[in-house]
């Protein structure tokens, strides 16, 4: 995923090599596999016993001597056939239940493992991987693997046993005819294997095209209002249509190749069987074989031919699932650059004054833009309990600073310390548990208001959630919702206004009660009245904790203990509002622009 070799290397391996990666998911269920194997062997043995029973019936029941003895043998043979059929039915039912359970269980484990792995990846992973592609692998690819584990493996093993057992019984019946049929089958296998490899490659391509279409659909569905606002419905529908058509044509190439493979296998295998049976018919006419022997040979030959046909069909499924397995294993092989230290250090005992933050000569470039410095030789020291406002033009590095503090990325140079401990020496949960953030792009989950706020601290009581909502000026509008705190907020909070969503996010951060609070334009979506309420709540929340604020509004900036001004990834000015305005630099220009805007549009600021 993150490396080009990752995506190309597996495609050079065989199907079995791809499925080997599933062994860790199969290993915990050895007992169920043993039970399925026993049922499989019993069912195969019962199937292989049927032709022998028919031989006995033909030779002893319909032989030259007729009478009570022949009738006795016919009765016994049919009773034996019924007993074999009963055993076959019970064993087949047990096999079906066990392997179906295994398919469902292993697929559930695999989906859980992939999802657990993906949510632990750093943001760098999602710079190069589309969400729709991940969803395709979680759904389509795992469904294919479920088909293999819950059906195809069982069918393959069953037919492999039938093939081997039937072949052995063919030699018992007639060595000459069996030797001929075996030699011809070896010649048949070569073209089947050759075309099987082509089917596998096309299967991989087909899954990739489906993932591309899913990724495109996911991106557009998340941006429907923008699509409609720019009247791009037809354009985006055409784009998706072209992507789907591309997936269709790739799938058709796979289907044509697989259909040809199936046809080739059936024609070659049954052609071989018919030729050998023609020889057998002549052997009976010449007296070298009995009718029962030929009947037995025909049935065993049919079992062998049917098992080969079924194996070729399963091989097509396996080739397709092998591509899906490779894609999932690639996803599981992706390793985040951000890892927990081998020996994590604890944070010092928390004090009432909040956390101390220090950045020493920090330089950082995003992996997708390695030649552009987002931060350059940044030095910053923040005292416990201090409120620091970070201002500057877009692209100055303000949000990047927050991402580094949360250790979504590691700087290429320099170090960041929290309470004197390098954050790379902290367990990620310890670090992020000490930080609360209100992002500029508010995230609301598909749940009710109570659970959205409780996301900040899952063990919090309802009363604590309500208290946090009151602090964030969210209590009143939540109470007015149809079911109050139990009101479903819709996907991404579509039932709320922008300001309401932001107040939910603020309540979530306040409920967490961290020593370090990061506010990224926390009041940008609020109207004047809500901003006044939230500002008062935030001021109360800032007591006893360290706060970093990215903000442009002077009402927020002026209350900060210190203002740092960033430009091109560097700190260019530091001071209070008054001292920076007097300095006449970058901050003074930003303040003058905002003052001019406030004076030119006073009604807008009070809306």
Coordinates of C-alpha atoms in Angstrom, one line a residue:
X1 CA 0.0 0.0 0.0
X2 CA 2.5 2.5 1.1
X3 CA 5.3 1.0 -1.0
X4 CA 5.3 0.1 -4.6
X5 CA 6.7 -3.3 -3.9
X6 CA 3.9 -4.1 -1.7
X7 CA 1.4 -4.1 -4.5
X8 CA 3.5 -5.9 -7.1
X9 CA 5.2 -8.7 -5.2
X10 CA 2.1 -10.8 -4.2
X11 CA 0.9 -10.9 -7.8
X12 CA 3.9 -13.0 -8.7
X13 CA 3.0 -15.7 -6.2
X14 CA 0.8 -18.7 -6.7
X15 CA -2.7 -19.0 -5.3
X16 CA -1.5 -21.3 -2.5
X17 CA 1.1 -18.7 -1.5
X18 CA -1.6 -16.1 -1.3
X19 CA -3.9 -18.3 0.9
X20 CA -1.0 -19.1 3.2
X21 CA -1.5 -15.6 4.7
X22 CA -4.9 -16.8 6.0
X23 CA -3.4 -19.5 8.2
X24 CA -3.3 -17.3 11.3
X25 CA -7.0 -16.8 11.0
X26 CA -7.7 -20.5 10.4
X27 CA -5.4 -21.9 13.2
X28 CA -7.7 -21.1 16.2
X29 CA -10.4 -23.4 14.7
X30 CA -8.3 -26.6 14.3
X31 CA -11.0 -28.7 16.0
X32 CA -13.7 -27.6 13.6
X33 CA -11.4 -28.3 10.7
X34 CA -10.8 -31.8 12.0
X35 CA -14.5 -32.4 12.4
X36 CA -15.1 -31.2 8.9
X37 CA -12.3 -33.4 7.6
X38 CA -13.8 -36.5 9.3
X39 CA -17.2 -35.7 7.8
X40 CA -15.5 -35.1 4.4
X41 CA -13.6 -38.5 4.5
X42 CA -16.8 -40.4 5.5
X43 CA -18.8 -38.7 2.7
X44 CA -16.1 -39.4 0.1
X45 CA -15.8 -43.1 1.3
X46 CA -19.6 -43.5 1.0
X47 CA -19.6 -42.1 -2.5
X48 CA -16.8 -44.4 -3.6
X49 CA -18.6 -47.4 -2.2
X50 CA -21.6 -46.9 -4.5
X51 CA -19.9 -48.1 -7.7
X52 CA -18.7 -51.3 -6.0
X53 CA -22.3 -52.0 -4.8
X54 CA -23.5 -51.6 -8.4
X55 CA -20.8 -54.1 -9.6
X56 CA -22.1 -56.6 -7.0
X57 CA -25.6 -56.0 -8.1
X58 CA -24.8 -56.5 -11.8
X59 CA -22.5 -59.5 -11.5
X60 CA -24.3 -61.4 -8.7
X61 CA -27.9 -60.2 -9.1
X62 CA -28.2 -60.2 -12.9
X63 CA -25.6 -62.9 -13.6
X64 CA -26.2 -66.1 -15.6
X65 CA -27.8 -68.0 -12.7
X66 CA -31.2 -66.6 -11.6
X67 CA -33.4 -67.6 -8.7
X68 CA -33.8 -67.1 -4.9
X69 CA -30.0 -66.7 -4.5
X70 CA -29.9 -63.8 -7.0
X71 CA -32.9 -62.1 -5.4
X72 CA -31.2 -62.4 -2.0
X73 CA -28.1 -60.7 -3.4
X74 CA -30.3 -57.9 -5.0
X75 CA -32.1 -57.3 -1.7
X76 CA -28.8 -57.2 0.2
X77 CA -27.3 -54.9 -2.4
X78 CA -30.1 -52.4 -2.3
X79 CA -30.2 -52.4 1.5
X80 CA -26.4 -51.7 1.4
X81 CA -27.0 -48.9 -1.1
X82 CA -29.6 -47.3 1.2
X83 CA -27.3 -47.6 4.2
X84 CA -24.5 -46.0 2.2
X85 CA -26.8 -43.2 1.1
X86 CA -27.9 -42.6 4.7
X87 CA -24.2 -42.3 5.8
X88 CA -23.5 -40.0 2.8
X89 CA -26.5 -37.7 3.7
X90 CA -25.4 -37.4 7.4
X91 CA -21.8 -36.8 6.6
X92 CA -22.6 -34.3 3.9
X93 CA -24.9 -32.3 6.2
X94 CA -22.3 -32.3 9.0
X95 CA -19.6 -31.2 6.5
X96 CA -21.8 -28.4 5.1
X97 CA -22.7 -27.1 8.6
X98 CA -19.1 -27.1 9.8
X99 CA -17.5 -25.5 6.8
X100 CA -20.2 -22.9 6.6
X101 CA -19.6 -22.0 10.2
X102 CA -15.9 -21.8 9.5
X103 CA -16.5 -19.5 6.5
X104 CA -18.6 -17.1 8.5
X105 CA -16.3 -17.2 11.6
X106 CA -13.1 -16.7 9.7
X107 CA -14.6 -13.9 7.6
X108 CA -15.8 -12.1 10.7
X109 CA -12.4 -12.4 12.3
X110 CA -10.7 -11.2 9.1
X111 CA -13.0 -8.1 8.7
X112 CA -12.4 -7.3 12.4
X113 CA -8.6 -7.6 12.0
X114 CA -8.5 -5.5 8.9
X115 CA -10.7 -2.7 10.4
X116 CA -8.7 -2.8 13.7
X117 CA -5.5 -2.5 11.7
X118 CA -6.8 0.3 9.4
X119 CA -8.0 2.6 12.3
X120 CA -4.6 2.4 13.8
X121 CA -2.9 3.8 10.7
X122 CA -1.5 7.3 10.7
X123 CA -2.9 10.0 8.5
X124 CA -0.1 9.4 6.1
X125 CA -1.8 6.1 5.2
X126 CA -5.0 7.9 4.2
X127 CA -3.0 10.4 2.0
X128 CA -2.4 7.5 -0.4
X129 CA -5.3 5.2 0.2
X130 CA -8.9 6.0 -0.7
X131 CA -11.6 5.2 1.9
X132 CA -13.8 3.6 -0.8
X133 CA -11.0 1.2 -1.6
X134 CA -10.7 0.1 2.0
X135 CA -14.4 -0.4 2.2
X136 CA -14.3 -2.5 -0.9
X137 CA -11.7 -4.7 0.6
X138 CA -13.7 -5.0 3.9
X139 CA -16.8 -6.1 2.0
X140 CA -16.3 -7.5 -1.5
X141 CA -12.9 -9.1 -0.9
X142 CA -13.9 -10.7 2.4
X143 CA -17.0 -12.1 0.8
X144 CA -14.9 -13.9 -1.8
X145 CA -12.7 -15.3 0.9
X146 CA -15.8 -16.4 2.8
X147 CA -16.9 -18.3 -0.3
X148 CA -13.5 -20.1 -0.4
X149 CA -13.3 -20.9 3.3
X150 CA -17.0 -21.8 3.7
X151 CA -17.4 -23.7 0.5
X152 CA -14.6 -23.9 -2.1
X153 CA -12.0 -25.5 0.2
X154 CA -14.5 -28.2 1.3
X155 CA -15.6 -28.8 -2.3
X156 CA -11.9 -28.9 -3.4
X157 CA -10.9 -31.4 -0.7
X158 CA -14.0 -33.5 -1.3
X159 CA -13.3 -33.7 -5.1
X160 CA -9.6 -34.3 -4.5
X161 CA -10.5 -37.3 -2.3
X162 CA -13.0 -38.5 -4.9
X163 CA -10.4 -38.1 -7.6
X164 CA -7.7 -40.0 -5.7
X165 CA -10.1 -42.7 -4.5
X166 CA -11.8 -43.1 -7.8
X167 CA -8.4 -43.3 -9.6
X168 CA -7.2 -46.0 -7.2
X169 CA -10.4 -48.0 -7.8
X170 CA -10.0 -47.6 -11.5
X171 CA -6.6 -49.3 -11.2
X172 CA -8.2 -52.0 -9.1
X173 CA -10.8 -52.6 -11.8
X174 CA -8.5 -52.4 -14.8
X175 CA -4.8 -51.5 -14.8
X176 CA -4.6 -51.2 -18.6
X177 CA -7.5 -48.8 -19.1
X178 CA -6.6 -46.8 -16.0
X179 CA -3.0 -46.4 -17.2
X180 CA -4.3 -45.0 -20.6
X181 CA -6.7 -42.6 -18.9
X182 CA -4.1 -41.4 -16.4
X183 CA -1.6 -40.7 -19.2
X184 CA -4.1 -38.7 -21.2
X185 CA -5.3 -36.7 -18.1
X186 CA -1.7 -35.6 -17.5
X187 CA -1.7 -34.0 -21.0
X188 CA -5.1 -32.4 -20.1
X189 CA -3.8 -30.7 -17.0
X190 CA -1.2 -28.6 -18.7
X191 CA -3.5 -26.3 -20.7
X192 CA -5.8 -26.0 -17.6
X193 CA -3.0 -24.8 -15.4
X194 CA -1.9 -22.3 -18.1
X195 CA -5.3 -20.7 -18.5
X196 CA -5.8 -20.8 -14.7
X197 CA -3.0 -18.4 -14.3
X198 CA -4.6 -16.0 -16.7
X199 CA -7.9 -16.2 -14.9
X200 CA -6.1 -15.3 -11.6
X201 CA -4.5 -12.2 -13.1
X202 CA -7.8 -11.0 -14.5
X203 CA -9.5 -11.7 -11.2
X204 CA -7.1 -9.4 -9.5
X205 CA -7.7 -6.7 -12.1
X206 CA -11.4 -7.1 -11.7
X207 CA -11.3 -6.6 -8.0
X208 CA -9.1 -3.5 -8.4
X209 CA -11.6 -1.9 -10.8
X210 CA -14.5 -2.6 -8.4
X211 CA -12.5 -0.9 -5.6
X212 CA -11.9 2.1 -7.9
X213 CA -15.6 2.5 -8.5
X214 CA -16.4 2.1 -4.8
X215 CA -13.8 4.8 -3.9
X216 CA -15.3 7.2 -6.5
X217 CA -18.9 6.6 -5.2
X218 CA -17.8 7.1 -1.6
X219 CA -16.1 10.3 -2.4
X220 CA -19.1 11.7 -4.3
X221 CA -21.7 10.6 -1.8
X222 CA -19.8 12.4 0.9
X223 CA -19.9 15.6 -1.2
X224 CA -23.5 15.5 -2.6
X225 CA -24.4 19.1 -1.6
X226 CA -21.2 20.4 -3.4
X227 CA -21.9 18.3 -6.4
X228 CA -25.5 19.6 -6.6
X229 CA -24.5 23.2 -5.9
X230 CA -22.2 23.2 -8.9
X231 CA -24.8 21.2 -11.0
X232 CA -22.3 18.4 -11.6
X233 CA -24.9 15.6 -11.1
X234 CA -24.7 14.4 -14.7
X235 CA -20.9 14.9 -14.9
X236 CA -20.3 12.8 -11.7
X237 CA -22.9 10.2 -12.8
X238 CA -21.0 9.9 -16.2
X239 CA -17.7 9.5 -14.3
X240 CA -19.1 6.8 -12.1
X241 CA -20.7 5.2 -15.2
X242 CA -17.3 5.1 -17.0
X243 CA -15.7 3.6 -13.9
X244 CA -18.5 0.9 -13.6
X245 CA -18.2 0.2 -17.3
X246 CA -14.5 -0.3 -16.9
X247 CA -15.1 -2.7 -14.1
X248 CA -17.7 -4.5 -16.2
X249 CA -15.4 -5.0 -19.2
X250 CA -12.6 -6.2 -16.9
X251 CA -15.0 -8.6 -15.3
X252 CA -16.1 -9.8 -18.7
X253 CA -12.6 -10.6 -19.7
X254 CA -12.3 -12.7 -16.5
X255 CA -15.6 -14.4 -17.2
X256 CA -14.7 -15.2 -20.8
X257 CA -11.3 -16.6 -19.7
X258 CA -13.0 -18.7 -16.9
X259 CA -15.7 -19.9 -19.2
X260 CA -13.1 -21.0 -21.7
X261 CA -11.2 -22.7 -18.9
X262 CA -14.3 -24.6 -17.8
X263 CA -15.2 -25.6 -21.4
X264 CA -11.6 -26.7 -22.1
X265 CA -11.5 -28.8 -18.9
X266 CA -14.8 -30.5 -19.5
X267 CA -14.1 -31.3 -23.2
X268 CA -10.6 -32.6 -22.6
X269 CA -11.5 -34.6 -19.5
X270 CA -14.7 -36.2 -20.8
X271 CA -13.2 -36.8 -24.2
X272 CA -10.5 -38.8 -22.5
X273 CA -13.1 -40.7 -20.5
X274 CA -15.2 -41.5 -23.5
X275 CA -12.2 -42.8 -25.4
X276 CA -11.2 -45.1 -22.6
X277 CA -14.8 -46.3 -22.1
X278 CA -14.9 -47.2 -25.8
X279 CA -11.8 -49.4 -25.2
X280 CA -13.6 -50.9 -22.2
X281 CA -16.7 -51.8 -24.2
X282 CA -14.5 -53.7 -26.7
X283 CA -12.9 -55.5 -23.7
X284 CA -16.3 -56.7 -22.5
X285 CA -17.3 -57.9 -25.9
X286 CA -14.0 -59.8 -26.1
X287 CA -14.6 -61.4 -22.7
X288 CA -11.6 -59.6 -21.0
X289 CA -14.0 -57.8 -18.5
X290 CA -17.3 -58.6 -16.9
X291 CA -20.3 -56.3 -17.3
X292 CA -20.1 -55.5 -13.6
X293 CA -16.4 -54.5 -14.0
X294 CA -17.3 -52.2 -16.9
X295 CA -20.2 -50.7 -14.9
X296 CA -18.0 -50.1 -11.9
X297 CA -15.3 -48.7 -14.2
X298 CA -17.8 -46.3 -15.8
X299 CA -19.1 -45.1 -12.5
X300 CA -15.6 -44.5 -11.1
X301 CA -14.5 -42.8 -14.3
X302 CA -17.6 -40.6 -14.0
X303 CA -16.6 -39.8 -10.4
X304 CA -13.0 -39.0 -11.5
X305 CA -14.2 -36.8 -14.4
X306 CA -16.8 -35.1 -12.3
X307 CA -14.2 -34.4 -9.6
X308 CA -11.8 -32.9 -12.1
X309 CA -14.6 -30.7 -13.5
X310 CA -15.5 -29.5 -10.0
X311 CA -11.8 -28.9 -9.2
X312 CA -11.5 -26.7 -12.3
X313 CA -14.6 -24.8 -11.3
X314 CA -13.2 -24.4 -7.8
X315 CA -9.9 -23.3 -9.2
X316 CA -11.6 -20.4 -10.9
X317 CA -13.2 -19.4 -7.6
X318 CA -9.8 -19.8 -5.9
X319 CA -8.0 -17.7 -8.5
X320 CA -10.5 -14.9 -7.9
X321 CA -10.3 -15.2 -4.1
X322 CA -6.5 -15.3 -4.3
X323 CA -6.5 -11.8 -5.7
X324 CA -8.9 -10.7 -2.9
X325 CA -6.6 -12.4 -0.4
X326 CA -3.6 -10.6 -1.7
X327 CA -5.3 -7.3 -1.5
X328 CA -6.4 -7.9 2.1
X329 CA -3.0 -9.1 3.1
X330 CA -1.4 -6.0 1.5
X331 CA -3.7 -3.9 3.7
X332 CA -2.8 -5.9 6.8
X333 CA 0.9 -5.6 5.9
X334 CA 0.8 -1.8 5.8
X335 CA 2.7 -0.5 8.7
X336 CA 2.1 2.9 10.2
X337 CA 5.2 5.2 10.6
X338 CA 3.8 6.2 14.0
X339 CA 4.4 3.3 16.4
X340 CA 4.3 3.0 20.2
X341 CA 7.7 2.9 21.8
X342 CA 9.0 -0.5 23.0
X343 CA 9.3 0.8 26.5
X344 CA 6.8 3.7 27.1
X345 CA 7.5 6.3 29.7
X346 CA 4.7 7.5 32.0
X347 CA 3.7 11.2 32.2
X348 CA 4.5 12.9 35.5
X349 CA 1.8 13.3 38.1
X350 CA -0.8 15.7 36.8
X351 CA -0.9 19.1 38.5
X352 CA -3.7 21.6 38.6
X353 CA -1.9 24.0 36.3
X354 CA -2.2 21.9 33.1
X355 CA 0.6 20.5 30.9
X356 CA 3.9 22.0 29.8
X357 CA 4.6 21.9 26.1
X358 CA 8.0 22.4 24.4
X359 CA 9.1 22.3 20.7
X360 CA 12.8 22.3 20.1
X361 CA 14.0 23.0 16.5
X362 CA 11.1 21.2 14.9
X363 CA 11.1 20.8 11.1
X364 CA 8.5 18.9 9.2
X365 CA 7.3 18.2 5.7
X366 CA 4.2 16.1 4.8
X367 CA 5.0 12.8 3.1
X368 CA 3.0 13.8 0.1
X369 CA 4.9 17.1 -0.2
X370 CA 8.4 16.2 0.9
X371 CA 10.0 19.3 -0.8
X372 CA 7.7 21.8 1.0
X373 CA 8.5 22.6 4.7
X374 CA 5.2 22.9 6.7
X375 CA 7.3 23.8 9.8
X376 CA 10.9 25.0 9.8
X377 CA 13.2 25.1 12.9
X378 CA 10.2 25.8 15.2
X379 CA 11.0 26.6 18.8
X380 CA 8.2 27.1 21.3
X381 CA 7.8 26.7 25.1
X382 CA 4.4 26.9 26.7
X383 CA 4.0 27.0 30.5
X384 CA 1.5 24.9 32.4
X385 CA -1.9 26.7 32.5
X386 CA -0.9 29.2 29.8
X387 CA -3.3 30.2 27.0
X388 CA -1.5 30.7 23.7
X389 CA -3.2 31.9 20.5
X390 CA -1.6 30.8 17.2
X391 CA -2.4 33.2 14.3
X392 CA -1.2 33.6 10.8
X393 CA -2.2 33.3 7.1
X394 CA -3.5 30.1 5.6
X395 CA -0.7 27.6 5.1
X396 CA 1.5 29.1 7.8
X397 CA 1.6 25.7 9.7
X398 CA -0.9 26.3 12.5
X399 CA -2.9 23.1 12.0
X400 CA 0.3 21.2 11.3
X401 CA 1.5 22.2 14.8
X402 CA -1.6 20.5 16.3
X403 CA -1.1 17.4 14.2
X404 CA 2.4 17.0 15.5
X405 CA 1.3 17.5 19.1
X406 CA -1.1 14.7 18.7
X407 CA 1.6 12.7 17.0
X408 CA -0.3 12.0 13.9
X409 CA 3.1 12.6 12.2
X410 CA 6.6 12.7 13.6
X411 CA 8.9 15.6 12.6
X412 CA 11.9 15.0 10.4
X413 CA 14.0 17.0 12.8
X414 CA 13.7 18.3 16.4
X415 CA 11.7 17.1 19.3
X416 CA 8.4 17.8 21.0
X417 CA 8.0 17.3 24.8
X418 CA 4.9 17.1 27.0
X419 CA 5.6 17.8 30.7
X420 CA 9.3 17.2 29.9
X421 CA 8.8 13.8 28.2
X422 CA 9.5 13.4 24.5
X423 CA 6.1 12.4 23.0
X424 CA 7.9 9.7 21.0
X425 CA 8.6 8.0 24.4
X426 CA 4.9 8.1 25.4
X427 CA 2.3 5.4 24.6
X428 CA 0.0 6.9 22.0
X429 CA -3.1 6.4 24.2
X430 CA -1.3 8.2 27.1
X431 CA -0.3 11.1 24.9
X432 CA -3.7 11.5 23.2
X433 CA -5.6 10.9 26.4
X434 CA -3.9 14.0 27.8
X435 CA -5.0 16.2 24.9
X436 CA -8.5 17.4 24.0
X437 CA -9.2 18.9 20.6
X438 CA -12.0 20.8 18.9
X439 CA -11.2 20.5 15.2
X440 CA -12.1 23.1 12.6
X441 CA -13.9 20.3 10.6
X442 CA -16.4 19.0 13.2
X443 CA -17.0 15.3 13.2
X444 CA -20.5 14.1 14.3
X445 CA -21.1 10.4 14.4
X446 CA -24.3 8.6 13.4
X447 CA -25.6 8.4 17.0
X448 CA -27.7 10.5 19.4
X449 CA -26.5 13.7 21.1
X450 CA -25.8 11.9 24.3
X451 CA -23.4 9.4 22.7
X452 CA -21.8 12.0 20.5
X453 CA -20.7 14.0 23.5
X454 CA -19.9 10.9 25.5
X455 CA -17.4 10.0 22.8
X456 CA -15.0 12.3 24.7
X457 CA -15.1 10.0 27.8
X458 CA -17.0 6.7 27.2
X459 CA -17.4 6.0 30.9
X460 CA -18.9 9.4 31.7
X461 CA -22.4 9.4 33.3
X462 CA -25.4 11.1 31.8
X463 CA -25.1 13.9 34.3
X464 CA -21.5 14.6 33.3
X465 CA -22.5 14.7 29.7
X466 CA -25.2 17.2 30.4
X467 CA -22.8 19.3 32.4
X468 CA -20.3 19.4 29.5
X469 CA -23.1 20.4 27.1
X470 CA -24.1 23.2 29.4
X471 CA -20.5 24.5 29.5
X472 CA -20.5 24.4 25.7
X473 CA -23.8 26.2 25.4
X474 CA -25.3 23.2 23.7
X475 CA -27.8 22.1 26.4
X476 CA -30.6 24.4 25.3
X477 CA -30.7 23.4 21.6
X478 CA -30.3 19.7 22.5
X479 CA -33.2 19.9 24.8
X480 CA -35.3 21.4 22.0
X481 CA -34.6 18.3 19.7
X482 CA -37.5 15.9 19.3
X483 CA -36.1 13.3 21.8
X484 CA -33.7 15.7 23.6
X485 CA -30.3 14.0 24.3
X486 CA -31.6 10.8 22.7
X487 CA -32.2 12.5 19.4
X488 CA -30.4 10.9 16.4
X489 CA -28.2 13.5 14.8
X490 CA -28.0 11.9 11.3
X491 CA -25.0 10.9 9.3
X492 CA -22.2 13.5 9.8
X493 CA -24.7 15.5 11.9
X494 CA -26.8 16.6 8.9
X495 CA -29.7 17.4 11.2
X496 CA -27.7 20.2 13.0
X497 CA -26.5 23.6 11.9
X498 CA -22.8 24.2 11.7
X499 CA -22.7 26.1 15.0
X500 CA -24.6 23.3 16.7
X501 CA -22.2 20.7 15.4
X502 CA -19.3 22.8 16.7
X503 CA -20.8 23.1 20.2
X504 CA -21.3 19.3 20.3
X505 CA -17.6 19.0 19.5
X506 CA -16.7 21.5 22.2
X507 CA -18.8 19.6 24.8
X508 CA -17.0 16.4 23.8
X509 CA -13.6 18.0 24.4
X510 CA -14.7 19.5 27.7
X511 CA -16.1 16.2 28.9
X512 CA -12.7 14.6 28.3
X513 CA -11.2 17.1 30.8
X514 CA -7.6 17.0 29.5
X515 CA -4.6 19.0 30.8
X516 CA -3.9 20.2 27.3
X517 CA -6.7 21.7 25.2
X518 CA -6.3 22.4 21.4
X519 CA -8.9 24.7 19.8
X520 CA -8.7 24.8 16.0
X521 CA -11.1 27.7 15.1
X522 CA -13.5 26.4 17.7
X523 CA -15.9 29.3 17.4
X524 CA -15.6 29.8 13.6
X525 CA -19.1 28.4 12.9
X526 CA -20.9 30.2 15.7
X527 CA -23.2 33.2 15.5
X528 CA -22.5 36.2 17.7
X529 CA -24.8 35.1 20.6
X530 CA -23.5 31.5 20.6
X531 CA -19.9 32.7 20.4
X532 CA -20.5 34.9 23.4
X533 CA -21.9 31.9 25.4
X534 CA -19.1 29.5 24.2
X535 CA -16.4 32.1 24.9
X536 CA -17.5 32.3 28.5
X537 CA -17.7 28.5 28.7
X538 CA -14.2 28.2 27.2
X539 CA -12.7 30.7 29.5
X540 CA -14.1 28.7 32.4
X541 CA -12.7 25.5 30.8
X542 CA -9.3 27.0 30.3
X543 CA -8.8 27.4 34.0
X544 CA -6.4 24.8 35.3
X545 CA -5.3 23.6 31.9
X546 CA -3.0 24.6 29.1
X547 CA -4.7 25.9 26.0
X548 CA -3.6 26.4 22.4
X549 CA -6.0 28.3 20.2
X550 CA -5.9 28.7 16.4
X551 CA -8.2 31.7 15.9
X552 CA -8.6 34.8 13.8
X553 CA -11.4 36.5 15.8
X554 CA -10.0 39.2 18.0
X555 CA -12.4 38.4 20.8
X556 CA -10.6 35.1 21.2
X557 CA -7.0 36.3 20.5
X558 CA -7.1 39.2 22.8
X559 CA -7.9 37.0 25.8
X560 CA -4.8 34.9 25.3
X561 CA -1.8 35.2 27.6
X562 CA 0.4 35.2 24.6
X563 CA 0.0 35.3 20.8
X564 CA 2.4 33.7 18.4
X565 CA 2.3 34.7 14.8
X566 CA 3.3 32.0 12.2
X567 CA 4.3 32.5 8.6
X568 CA 5.8 29.9 6.2
X569 CA 6.2 27.4 9.0
X570 CA 8.1 29.7 11.3
X571 CA 7.3 31.9 14.3
X572 CA 7.8 35.4 13.2
X573 CA 6.3 37.4 16.0
X574 CA 5.4 36.8 19.7
X575 CA 3.7 39.0 22.2
X576 CA 0.3 40.4 23.4
X577 CA -2.3 41.9 21.2
X578 CA -1.3 45.4 22.1
X579 CA 2.5 44.9 21.7
X580 CA 2.0 43.1 18.3
X581 CA -0.3 45.8 17.0
X582 CA 2.3 48.4 18.0
X583 CA 5.0 46.3 16.3
X584 CA 3.3 47.0 12.9
X585 CA 4.2 43.6 11.5
X586 CA 2.2 40.5 10.2
X587 CA -0.2 40.5 13.2
X588 CA -0.9 44.2 12.8
X589 CA -1.8 43.7 9.2
X590 CA -4.1 40.8 10.1
X591 CA -5.7 42.9 12.8
X592 CA -6.1 45.9 10.5
X593 CA -7.8 43.7 7.9
X594 CA -10.2 42.3 10.5
X595 CA -10.9 45.7 12.1
X596 CA -11.7 47.1 8.6
X597 CA -14.1 44.2 8.0
X598 CA -15.8 44.7 11.3
X599 CA -16.3 48.4 10.6
X600 CA -17.4 47.8 7.0
X601 CA -20.0 45.2 8.0
X602 CA -21.1 45.6 11.6
X603 CA -24.5 44.0 10.9
X604 CA -22.8 40.8 9.7
X605 CA -20.9 40.4 12.9
X606 CA -24.1 40.6 14.9
X607 CA -26.0 38.1 12.7

